[in-house]
CSV table of C-alpha atoms in Angstrom, one decimal:
chain,number,residue,atom,x,y,z
A,1,MET,CA,0.0,0.0,0.0
A,2,ASN,CA,1.7,3.1,-1.3
A,3,LEU,CA,0.6,5.8,1.3
A,4,SER,CA,2.4,9.0,2.2
A,5,PHE,CA,4.2,9.2,5.5
A,6,LYS,CA,1.4,11.4,6.9
A,7,ASN,CA,-1.3,8.9,5.9
A,8,ARG,CA,0.7,6.0,7.3
A,9,ILE,CA,1.0,7.7,10.7
A,10,ALA,CA,-2.8,8.4,10.7
A,11,LEU,CA,-3.5,4.8,9.6
A,12,HIS,CA,-1.3,3.3,12.3
A,13,TYR,CA,-2.7,5.5,15.0
A,14,MET,CA,-6.2,4.7,13.8
A,15,VAL,CA,-5.5,0.9,13.8
A,16,ALA,CA,-4.1,1.1,17.3
A,17,THR,CA,-7.0,3.1,18.6
A,18,ALA,CA,-9.5,0.8,16.8
A,19,ILE,CA,-8.1,-2.2,18.7
A,20,ILE,CA,-8.3,-0.4,22.0
A,21,MET,CA,-11.8,0.9,21.2
A,22,ALA,CA,-13.0,-2.6,20.2
A,23,VAL,CA,-11.8,-4.0,23.5
A,24,VAL,CA,-13.4,-1.2,25.5
A,25,PHE,CA,-16.7,-1.2,23.6
A,26,GLY,CA,-16.8,-5.0,23.6
A,27,THR,CA,-16.2,-5.0,27.4
A,28,ILE,CA,-18.9,-2.4,28.0
A,29,PHE,CA,-21.4,-4.3,25.8
A,30,LEU,CA,-20.7,-7.6,27.6
A,31,ILE,CA,-21.0,-6.0,31.0
A,32,VAL,CA,-24.3,-4.3,30.2
A,33,LYS,CA,-25.7,-7.4,28.6
A,34,SER,CA,-24.7,-9.7,31.4
A,35,THR,CA,-26.1,-7.2,34.0
A,36,VAL,CA,-29.5,-7.0,32.2
A,37,ILE,CA,-29.8,-10.8,31.8
A,38,GLN,CA,-28.6,-11.3,35.4
A,39,ASN,CA,-31.3,-9.0,36.7
A,40,LEU,CA,-33.9,-11.0,34.7
A,41,ASP,CA,-32.5,-14.3,36.0
A,42,ASN,CA,-32.6,-13.0,39.6
A,43,ASP,CA,-36.3,-12.0,39.2
A,44,LEU,CA,-37.1,-15.4,37.6
A,45,SER,CA,-35.3,-17.4,40.3
A,46,TYR,CA,-37.1,-15.4,43.0
A,47,GLU,CA,-40.5,-16.0,41.4
A,48,ALA,CA,-39.8,-19.7,40.8
A,49,GLU,CA,-38.7,-20.2,44.4
A,50,LYS,CA,-41.7,-18.3,45.7
A,51,HIS,CA,-44.2,-20.4,43.8
A,52,LEU,CA,-42.5,-23.7,44.8
A,53,ASN,CA,-44.1,-23.0,48.1
A,54,GLU,CA,-47.5,-22.6,46.6
A,55,ILE,CA,-48.0,-26.0,45.1
A,56,GLU,CA,-49.6,-29.3,46.3
A,57,PHE,CA,-49.5,-32.9,45.3
A,58,VAL,CA,-52.8,-34.5,44.6
A,59,GLU,CA,-52.1,-38.2,43.9
A,60,ASP,CA,-50.0,-38.1,40.7
A,61,SER,CA,-51.0,-34.5,39.9
A,62,ILE,CA,-49.2,-31.2,40.9
A,63,GLN,CA,-51.4,-28.1,41.4
A,64,PHE,CA,-51.2,-24.5,42.6
A,65,ILE,CA,-52.8,-23.9,46.0
A,66,ASN,CA,-54.1,-20.4,45.5
A,67,LYS,CA,-54.9,-20.2,41.9
A,68,GLU,CA,-58.2,-18.4,42.4
A,69,GLU,CA,-56.4,-15.5,44.1
A,70,TRP,CA,-54.2,-15.2,40.9
A,71,ARG,CA,-57.3,-14.9,38.8
A,72,GLU,CA,-58.6,-12.3,41.1
A,73,ARG,CA,-55.3,-10.3,40.9
A,74,GLU,CA,-55.4,-10.4,37.1
A,75,HIS,CA,-58.7,-8.5,37.2
A,76,THR,CA,-57.8,-6.0,39.9
A,77,GLU,CA,-54.1,-5.3,39.2
A,78,THR,CA,-52.3,-4.0,36.2
A,79,GLN,CA,-49.2,-6.1,35.6
A,80,VAL,CA,-46.6,-4.2,33.6
A,81,ASN,CA,-44.2,-7.1,33.3
A,82,PRO,CA,-46.2,-10.3,34.2
A,83,VAL,CA,-44.5,-13.6,35.3
A,84,PHE,CA,-45.7,-16.8,33.8
A,85,ILE,CA,-45.6,-20.0,35.8
A,86,GLN,CA,-46.2,-23.6,34.6
A,87,LEU,CA,-46.0,-27.0,36.3
A,88,ASN,CA,-44.9,-30.1,34.4
A,89,ASP,CA,-44.6,-33.7,35.6
A,90,LYS,CA,-41.5,-35.8,35.0
A,91,GLN,CA,-42.7,-36.9,31.6
A,92,GLY,CA,-43.2,-33.2,30.5
A,93,LEU,CA,-47.0,-33.2,30.7
A,94,VAL,CA,-48.5,-29.9,31.8
A,95,MET,CA,-50.0,-30.3,35.3
A,96,ASP,CA,-51.0,-26.7,36.0
A,97,ARG,CA,-50.2,-23.1,34.9
A,98,SER,CA,-50.7,-19.5,35.8
A,99,PRO,CA,-54.0,-17.9,34.6
A,100,ASN,CA,-52.1,-15.3,32.5
A,101,LEU,CA,-50.9,-18.1,30.2
A,102,LYS,CA,-54.5,-18.6,29.0
A,103,GLN,CA,-54.2,-21.1,26.1
A,104,ASP,CA,-50.4,-20.9,25.7
A,105,PHE,CA,-47.7,-23.2,27.1
A,106,LEU,CA,-44.1,-22.8,28.2
A,107,ILE,CA,-41.6,-25.1,26.7
A,108,LEU,CA,-39.9,-27.6,28.9
A,109,LYS,CA,-36.2,-28.0,28.3
A,110,GLY,CA,-35.4,-31.7,28.8
A,111,ALA,CA,-36.1,-33.6,31.9
A,112,ALA,CA,-33.7,-32.0,34.3
A,113,ASP,CA,-32.8,-28.7,35.9
A,114,GLY,CA,-32.6,-26.6,32.7
A,115,GLY,CA,-31.3,-23.4,34.5
A,116,HIS,CA,-32.0,-20.1,32.7
A,117,TYR,CA,-32.5,-19.9,29.0
A,118,ASN,CA,-34.2,-17.9,26.2
A,119,ALA,CA,-37.4,-19.0,24.5
A,120,GLU,CA,-40.5,-17.6,22.8
A,121,LEU,CA,-44.1,-17.2,23.7
A,122,THR,CA,-46.6,-16.3,21.0
A,123,ASP,CA,-43.7,-15.0,18.9
A,124,LYS,CA,-42.5,-12.9,21.8
A,125,LEU,CA,-39.1,-13.2,23.4
A,126,ILE,CA,-39.1,-14.5,27.0
A,127,ARG,CA,-36.6,-15.6,29.5
A,128,GLN,CA,-37.2,-18.8,31.4
A,129,VAL,CA,-35.9,-20.7,34.4
A,130,GLN,CA,-36.7,-24.4,35.0
A,131,LEU,CA,-36.4,-25.9,38.5
A,132,PRO,CA,-37.2,-29.5,39.7
A,133,ILE,CA,-40.1,-30.1,42.1
A,134,LYS,CA,-39.0,-32.5,44.8
A,135,ASP,CA,-41.1,-34.5,47.3
A,136,LYS,CA,-39.3,-36.5,49.9
A,137,GLY,CA,-36.1,-36.3,47.9
A,138,GLU,CA,-37.7,-37.5,44.7
A,139,THR,CA,-38.2,-35.4,41.7
A,140,ARG,CA,-42.0,-35.3,41.0
A,141,GLY,CA,-41.9,-32.6,38.2
A,142,TYR,CA,-40.7,-29.2,37.2
A,143,ILE,CA,-41.7,-25.6,37.7
A,144,ILE,CA,-41.1,-23.2,34.8
A,145,ALA,CA,-41.1,-19.5,35.4
A,146,ALA,CA,-40.9,-17.0,32.5
A,147,ILE,CA,-40.8,-13.3,32.0
A,148,SER,CA,-40.8,-11.1,28.9
A,149,SER,CA,-37.3,-10.2,27.8
A,150,GLU,CA,-38.2,-8.1,24.8
A,151,SER,CA,-37.5,-4.8,26.5
A,152,ALA,CA,-34.2,-6.1,28.0
A,153,PHE,CA,-33.0,-7.4,24.6
A,154,SER,CA,-34.2,-4.2,23.0
A,155,VAL,CA,-31.9,-2.2,25.3
A,156,ILE,CA,-29.1,-4.6,24.5
A,157,THR,CA,-29.7,-4.4,20.7
A,158,ARG,CA,-29.9,-0.6,20.9
A,159,LEU,CA,-26.7,-0.4,22.9
A,160,ARG,CA,-25.0,-2.7,20.3
A,161,ASN,CA,-26.1,-0.6,17.4
A,162,VAL,CA,-25.1,2.7,19.2
A,163,LEU,CA,-21.6,1.2,20.0
A,164,LEU,CA,-21.1,0.0,16.4
A,165,ALA,CA,-22.2,3.3,14.9
A,166,SER,CA,-20.1,5.2,17.4
A,167,TYR,CA,-17.1,2.9,16.7
A,168,PHE,CA,-17.0,3.6,13.0
A,169,VAL,CA,-17.8,7.3,13.3
A,170,ILE,CA,-15.1,7.8,15.9
A,171,LEU,CA,-12.6,5.9,13.8
A,172,ILE,CA,-13.3,7.9,10.6
A,173,GLY,CA,-13.1,11.2,12.6
A,174,LEU,CA,-10.0,10.0,14.3
A,175,TYR,CA,-8.3,9.2,11.0
A,176,TYR,CA,-8.8,12.8,9.7
A,177,VAL,CA,-7.9,14.4,13.0
A,178,SER,CA,-4.7,12.4,13.3
A,179,ARG,CA,-3.9,13.0,9.7
A,180,PHE,CA,-4.3,16.8,10.3
A,181,LEU,CA,-2.1,16.6,13.4
A,182,ALA,CA,0.5,14.5,11.7
A,183,GLY,CA,0.6,17.0,8.9
A,184,ARG,CA,1.2,19.8,11.4
A,185,SER,CA,3.9,17.7,13.2
A,186,MET,CA,5.6,17.0,9.9
A,187,SER,CA,5.7,20.7,8.7
A,188,PRO,CA,9.4,21.0,9.9
A,189,ILE,CA,10.3,17.9,7.9
A,190,GLN,CA,8.5,19.3,4.8
A,191,GLU,CA,10.4,22.6,5.3
A,192,MET,CA,13.6,20.5,5.6
A,193,THR,CA,12.7,18.7,2.4
A,194,ARG,CA,12.2,22.0,0.5
A,195,THR,CA,15.5,23.2,1.7
A,196,ILE,CA,17.3,20.0,0.8
A,197,THR,CA,15.9,20.1,-2.8
A,198,HIS,CA,17.3,23.6,-3.3
A,199,ILE,CA,20.8,22.7,-2.0
A,200,THR,CA,23.3,21.8,-4.6
A,201,GLN,CA,27.1,21.7,-4.8
A,202,ASN,CA,27.1,25.4,-5.6
A,203,ASN,CA,25.1,26.5,-2.5
A,204,LEU,CA,26.1,24.2,0.3
A,205,ASN,CA,26.2,27.2,2.6
A,206,GLU,CA,22.4,27.0,3.0
A,207,ARG,CA,21.1,25.4,6.2
A,208,VAL,CA,17.8,23.9,7.4
A,209,THR,CA,15.8,26.1,9.7
A,210,LEU,CA,15.8,24.6,13.2
A,211,PRO,CA,12.4,24.0,14.9
A,212,LYS,CA,11.5,25.9,18.0
A,213,ASN,CA,11.0,22.8,20.1
A,214,GLN,CA,14.1,20.8,20.8
A,215,ASP,CA,12.6,17.4,19.9
A,216,GLU,CA,13.6,14.6,17.6
A,217,ILE,CA,13.0,16.7,14.5
A,218,PHE,CA,15.2,19.5,16.0
A,219,PHE,CA,18.1,17.0,16.5
A,220,LEU,CA,17.5,15.6,13.0
A,221,SER,CA,17.7,19.1,11.5
A,222,SER,CA,20.7,19.9,13.5
A,223,SER,CA,22.4,16.7,12.5
A,224,PHE,CA,21.6,17.4,8.8
A,225,ASN,CA,23.1,20.9,9.1
A,226,ASP,CA,26.3,19.4,10.7
A,227,LEU,CA,26.4,16.9,7.8
A,228,LEU,CA,26.1,19.8,5.3
A,229,LYS,CA,28.9,21.6,7.1
A,230,ARG,CA,31.1,18.5,6.9
A,231,ILE,CA,30.3,18.0,3.2
A,232,GLU,CA,31.0,21.7,2.5
A,233,LYS,CA,34.4,21.4,4.1
A,234,ALA,CA,35.2,18.2,2.3
A,235,ILE,CA,34.3,19.7,-1.0
A,236,GLU,CA,36.3,22.8,-0.3
A,237,LYS,CA,39.3,20.6,0.7
A,238,GLU,CA,38.8,18.6,-2.5
A,239,LYS,CA,38.7,21.7,-4.6
A,240,GLN,CA,41.8,23.0,-2.9
A,241,PHE,CA,43.5,19.6,-3.2
A,242,THR,CA,42.6,19.5,-6.9
A,243,SER,CA,43.9,23.0,-7.5
A,244,ASP,CA,47.1,22.3,-5.6
A,245,ALA,CA,47.7,19.0,-7.3
A,246,SER,CA,47.2,20.6,-10.7
A,247,HIS,CA,49.6,23.3,-9.8
A,248,GLU,CA,52.2,20.9,-8.5
A,249,LEU,CA,52.0,18.8,-11.7
A,250,ARG,CA,51.7,21.8,-14.1
A,251,THR,CA,54.9,23.4,-12.8
A,252,PRO,CA,57.3,20.5,-13.8
A,253,LEU,CA,55.4,20.0,-17.0
A,254,ALA,CA,55.8,23.7,-17.9
A,255,THR,CA,59.5,23.5,-16.9
A,256,LEU,CA,59.9,20.4,-19.1
A,257,ARG,CA,58.2,22.0,-22.1
A,258,GLY,CA,60.2,25.3,-21.7
A,259,THR,CA,63.5,23.4,-21.4
A,260,LEU,CA,62.8,21.2,-24.5
A,261,GLU,CA,61.6,24.2,-26.6
A,262,VAL,CA,64.8,26.1,-25.8
A,263,LEU,CA,66.8,23.0,-26.5
A,264,ILE,CA,65.5,22.6,-30.1
A,265,ARG,CA,65.7,26.3,-31.2
A,266,LYS,CA,69.3,25.9,-32.4
A,267,PRO,CA,72.0,23.3,-32.4
A,268,ARG,CA,73.7,22.7,-29.0
A,269,SER,CA,76.8,21.2,-27.8
A,270,GLN,CA,76.8,17.7,-26.3
A,271,GLN,CA,77.4,19.1,-22.8
A,272,GLU,CA,74.4,21.5,-23.2
A,273,TYR,CA,72.2,18.6,-24.3
A,274,GLU,CA,73.3,16.5,-21.4
A,275,GLU,CA,72.7,19.3,-18.9
A,276,LYS,CA,69.2,20.0,-20.2
A,277,ILE,CA,68.3,16.2,-20.3
A,278,LEU,CA,69.5,15.7,-16.8
A,279,TYR,CA,67.5,18.7,-15.6
A,280,SER,CA,64.4,17.3,-17.4
A,281,LEU,CA,64.9,13.9,-15.8
A,282,GLU,CA,65.1,15.6,-12.4
A,283,GLU,CA,61.7,17.3,-13.1
A,284,ILE,CA,60.2,14.0,-14.3
A,285,ASP,CA,61.5,12.3,-11.1
A,286,ARG,CA,59.9,15.1,-9.1
A,287,MET,CA,56.6,14.8,-10.9
A,288,THR,CA,56.7,11.0,-10.5
A,289,ALA,CA,57.2,11.3,-6.8
A,290,THR,CA,54.3,13.7,-6.5
A,291,LEU,CA,52.1,11.4,-8.5
A,292,GLU,CA,53.0,8.4,-6.4
A,293,GLN,CA,52.2,10.3,-3.2
A,294,LEU,CA,48.9,11.5,-4.7
A,295,LEU,CA,48.0,7.9,-5.6
A,296,MET,CA,48.9,6.8,-2.1
A,297,LEU,CA,46.6,9.4,-0.6
A,298,ALA,CA,43.8,8.3,-2.9
A,299,ARG,CA,44.3,4.7,-1.8
A,300,LEU,CA,44.3,5.6,1.9
A,301,GLU,CA,41.1,7.5,1.4
A,302,THR,CA,39.3,4.3,0.4
A,303,SER,CA,38.5,1.1,2.4
A,304,ALA,CA,40.6,-0.8,-0.1
A,305,GLY,CA,43.7,1.0,1.2
A,306,ARG,CA,43.2,-0.5,4.7
A,307,LYS,CA,44.6,-3.9,3.9
A,308,LYS,CA,45.7,-6.7,6.2
A,309,ASP,CA,49.2,-6.0,7.5
A,310,SER,CA,52.0,-8.1,8.9
A,311,PHE,CA,53.8,-7.1,12.1
A,312,ILE,CA,57.4,-6.1,12.5
A,313,PRO,CA,59.6,-5.0,15.5
A,314,ILE,CA,59.9,-1.2,15.7
A,315,SER,CA,63.7,-1.6,16.0
A,316,THR,CA,63.9,-3.3,12.6
A,317,LEU,CA,61.5,-0.8,11.1
A,318,LEU,CA,63.6,2.2,12.3
A,319,GLU,CA,66.9,0.6,11.1
A,320,GLU,CA,65.4,0.0,7.7
A,321,SER,CA,64.1,3.5,7.4
A,322,ILE,CA,67.5,5.0,8.5
A,323,SER,CA,69.2,2.8,6.0
A,324,ARG,CA,67.0,4.1,3.2
A,325,PHE,CA,68.1,7.7,4.0
A,326,LYS,CA,71.8,7.0,4.7
A,327,ASN,CA,73.0,8.9,1.6
A,328,LEU,CA,71.0,12.0,2.5
A,329,ILE,CA,72.2,11.7,6.2
A,330,LYS,CA,75.8,11.4,5.1
A,331,GLU,CA,75.4,14.3,2.7
A,332,LYS,CA,74.1,16.6,5.5
A,333,LYS,CA,76.6,15.1,8.0
A,334,LEU,CA,73.8,14.4,10.5
A,335,LYS,CA,74.1,12.4,13.7
A,336,ILE,CA,71.4,9.9,14.5
A,337,ASN,CA,70.9,9.0,18.2
A,338,LEU,CA,68.7,5.9,18.4
A,339,SER,CA,67.4,4.7,21.8
A,340,ILE,CA,65.0,1.7,21.9
A,341,ASN,CA,63.6,0.2,25.1
A,342,GLN,CA,61.8,-3.2,25.2
A,343,SER,CA,62.1,-3.6,21.5
A,344,GLU,CA,61.1,-7.3,21.6
A,345,LYS,CA,57.6,-6.3,22.6
A,346,ALA,CA,57.3,-3.4,20.2
A,347,LEU,CA,55.6,-4.9,17.2
A,348,LEU,CA,53.9,-2.7,14.6
A,349,PRO,CA,51.9,-3.1,11.4
A,350,HIS,CA,54.6,-3.1,8.8
A,351,PHE,CA,52.9,-1.3,5.8
A,352,TYR,CA,51.4,1.7,7.6
A,353,SER,CA,54.1,2.1,10.2
A,354,ASN,CA,56.8,2.1,7.6
A,355,ILE,CA,55.1,4.9,5.7
A,356,ILE,CA,54.6,7.0,8.9
A,357,VAL,CA,58.2,6.6,10.0
A,358,ASP,CA,59.6,7.2,6.5
A,359,ASN,CA,57.7,10.5,6.1
A,360,ILE,CA,58.5,11.7,9.7
A,361,LEU,CA,62.2,10.8,9.4
A,362,ASN,CA,62.4,12.3,5.9
A,363,ASN,CA,61.1,15.6,7.1
A,364,ALA,CA,63.5,15.6,10.1
A,365,ILE,CA,66.4,15.0,7.7
A,366,LYS,CA,65.3,17.6,5.1
A,367,TYR,CA,64.7,20.4,7.6
A,368,SER,CA,67.7,19.7,9.8
A,369,ASN,CA,70.7,22.0,9.6
A,370,ASN,CA,74.0,20.5,8.3
A,371,GLY,CA,75.9,18.7,11.1
A,372,GLY,CA,72.8,18.6,13.3
A,373,THR,CA,71.5,15.7,15.4
A,374,ILE,CA,68.3,13.7,15.1
A,375,SER,CA,67.2,11.8,18.2
A,376,ILE,CA,64.9,8.8,18.0
A,377,GLY,CA,63.5,7.3,21.2
A,378,VAL,CA,61.2,4.4,21.6
A,379,ASP,CA,59.4,3.2,24.8
A,380,ILE,CA,56.3,1.4,25.9
A,381,VAL,CA,53.9,3.4,28.1
A,382,GLY,CA,50.6,2.1,29.3
A,383,GLY,CA,50.7,-0.7,26.8
A,384,ARG,CA,51.2,1.6,23.8
A,385,ILE,CA,54.4,2.1,21.8
A,386,ILE,CA,55.7,5.7,21.9
A,387,CYS,CA,58.2,6.8,19.2
A,388,ASN,CA,59.7,10.3,19.5
A,389,VAL,CA,61.6,11.9,16.5
A,390,THR,CA,63.3,15.1,17.4
A,391,ASP,CA,65.5,17.3,15.1
A,392,GLU,CA,67.5,20.5,15.6
A,393,GLY,CA,66.3,22.1,12.3
A,394,ILE,CA,64.5,25.2,11.2
A,395,GLY,CA,61.3,24.4,13.1
A,396,ILE,CA,57.7,25.4,12.4
A,397,LYS,CA,56.0,28.7,13.1
A,398,GLU,CA,53.3,28.3,15.9
A,399,GLU,CA,50.5,29.7,13.7
A,400,ASP,CA,51.3,27.0,11.0
A,401,LEU,CA,51.0,24.0,13.3
A,402,ASN,CA,47.2,23.7,12.8
A,403,ASN,CA,47.7,23.3,9.0
A,404,ILE,CA,50.6,20.9,8.8
A,405,TYR,CA,48.4,17.9,7.9
A,406,ASP,CA,46.7,19.7,5.0
A,407,SER,CA,47.8,18.4,1.5
A,408,PHE,CA,50.4,20.6,-0.2
A,409,TYR,CA,50.8,22.8,2.8
A,410,ARG,CA,54.4,23.9,3.5
A,411,SER,CA,55.2,26.2,6.4
A,412,ASP,CA,57.2,29.3,5.3
A,413,ALA,CA,57.8,27.7,1.9
A,414,LEU,CA,59.0,30.9,0.2
A,415,ASN,CA,62.0,31.2,2.6
A,416,HIS,CA,63.0,27.5,2.1
A,417,ARG,CA,62.8,27.1,-1.6
A,418,GLN,CA,66.1,25.2,-1.6
A,419,ILE,CA,64.4,22.4,0.4
A,420,GLN,CA,62.6,20.0,-2.0
A,421,GLY,CA,59.1,18.9,-1.1
A,422,ASN,CA,55.4,19.1,-2.0
A,423,GLY,CA,53.7,19.2,1.4
A,424,LEU,CA,52.2,15.7,1.1
A,425,GLY,CA,54.4,13.8,3.6
A,426,LEU,CA,52.5,14.7,6.8
A,427,ALA,CA,49.1,14.3,5.1
A,428,ILE,CA,50.1,10.8,4.1
A,429,ALA,CA,51.4,10.0,7.6
A,430,LYS,CA,48.2,11.2,9.2
A,431,LYS,CA,46.1,9.0,6.9
A,432,CYS,CA,48.2,6.0,7.8
A,433,ALA,CA,48.0,6.8,11.5
A,434,ASN,CA,44.2,7.0,11.3
A,435,ALA,CA,44.2,3.6,9.5
A,436,ILE,CA,45.9,1.8,12.5
A,437,GLN,CA,44.4,4.1,15.2
A,438,ALA,CA,47.8,5.7,15.9
A,439,GLU,CA,48.3,9.3,17.0
A,440,LEU,CA,50.6,12.1,15.8
A,441,ASN,CA,51.6,15.0,18.0
A,442,VAL,CA,53.9,17.7,16.6
A,443,SER,CA,55.6,20.4,18.8
A,444,SER,CA,58.0,22.8,17.4
A,445,THR,CA,60.0,26.0,18.2
A,446,TYR,CA,60.7,28.1,15.2
A,447,GLY,CA,64.5,28.3,14.5
A,448,GLN,CA,65.3,25.6,17.1
A,449,GLY,CA,63.8,22.3,15.9
A,450,THR,CA,60.7,20.1,15.8
A,451,SER,CA,59.6,17.0,17.8
A,452,VAL,CA,57.1,14.5,16.6
A,453,MET,CA,55.6,11.9,19.0
A,454,ILE,CA,54.0,8.9,17.3
A,455,THR,CA,51.8,6.8,19.6
A,456,PHE,CA,51.1,3.4,18.1
């Protein structure tokens, strides 16, 4: 059934109410019906017991004692709701009956105590009770008392009709009332829907109006606004990333093109060709490194990048990383102080930890002054592996620390043009740290050095 949300709310509310009303109305009807019939049965039982004391046995016959007085009362009294009495023997033959029965007979129900039951007399509804007549412990016959039940059943029937009519009228009215109230309750959602339909990539700054009441819809609207804010930031970062990536790739391409164009303008010496080709190869290497880092960032952004990893001791990891940078370390005459405690317990995911350490150590080497010292310390604190990498290099300005994980961001890049880099190292390290629930904390003093604490 393809109903709108508003109609579904109204329908579900109506169904729930219908069940409750059916139980309540049914209970009311049964209570009233049983009370009316119980009153009839009490009157019948009273009359039957009373007239049991007004009978006599004449040989095999059963008769009323004061039957003439009954006839007299019929002529002198107006009986609004007369009681009919009849005597039957054990075989069911009528022995005697009250004068108001005239030529009619009450129906005997079997040859036992029939209790209370419904019957008819001259096509009129009556209620009967049948009791045994005993003499010296032996059943001699039966007394039947009856009273008209038409008015009682008329009340019951009318009550049933009123309850049924009220039931359907109330349900129909309830459906439209609940539908109206549901529509009013959903107006904030409809407003949210209208706002959402107008929001595109070009106007993500729009927000859903928050309802006055701080209910579920308020928190839904607030959560949606937070989502829009996160999406807006993500798209802005994506645009900035695309712009920076294009710039980083366009610069070496332009350099290559310019170099080659100059090279072919006129004949050159072999030395000039070699110099320009070597320069071009350097630019290609630079562009290749940038592309590889961009691809790594893209892989780390997806779930596919979070692959299963083997574990390796951190001592081995650090030694391998230092070995990869030995030429650069030797070139800058750097001293490496390595201090590792409890290394046999310090196991790390190889793939991600290797990328993190390589990027942190590479930065420490690049930004260290010639002849400086890089200190690397490892310890286990509270069950977690702590690795500190500290250099004595140029440092980072305090106002730039909040941006160091942004792609292509380089602190004070204009003053350090001689240092090669594209600002992707820490961004990649941060993505890898997130993948293995590691933490990076960078502290720095400009002009004195930088310390990076990696918590695995």
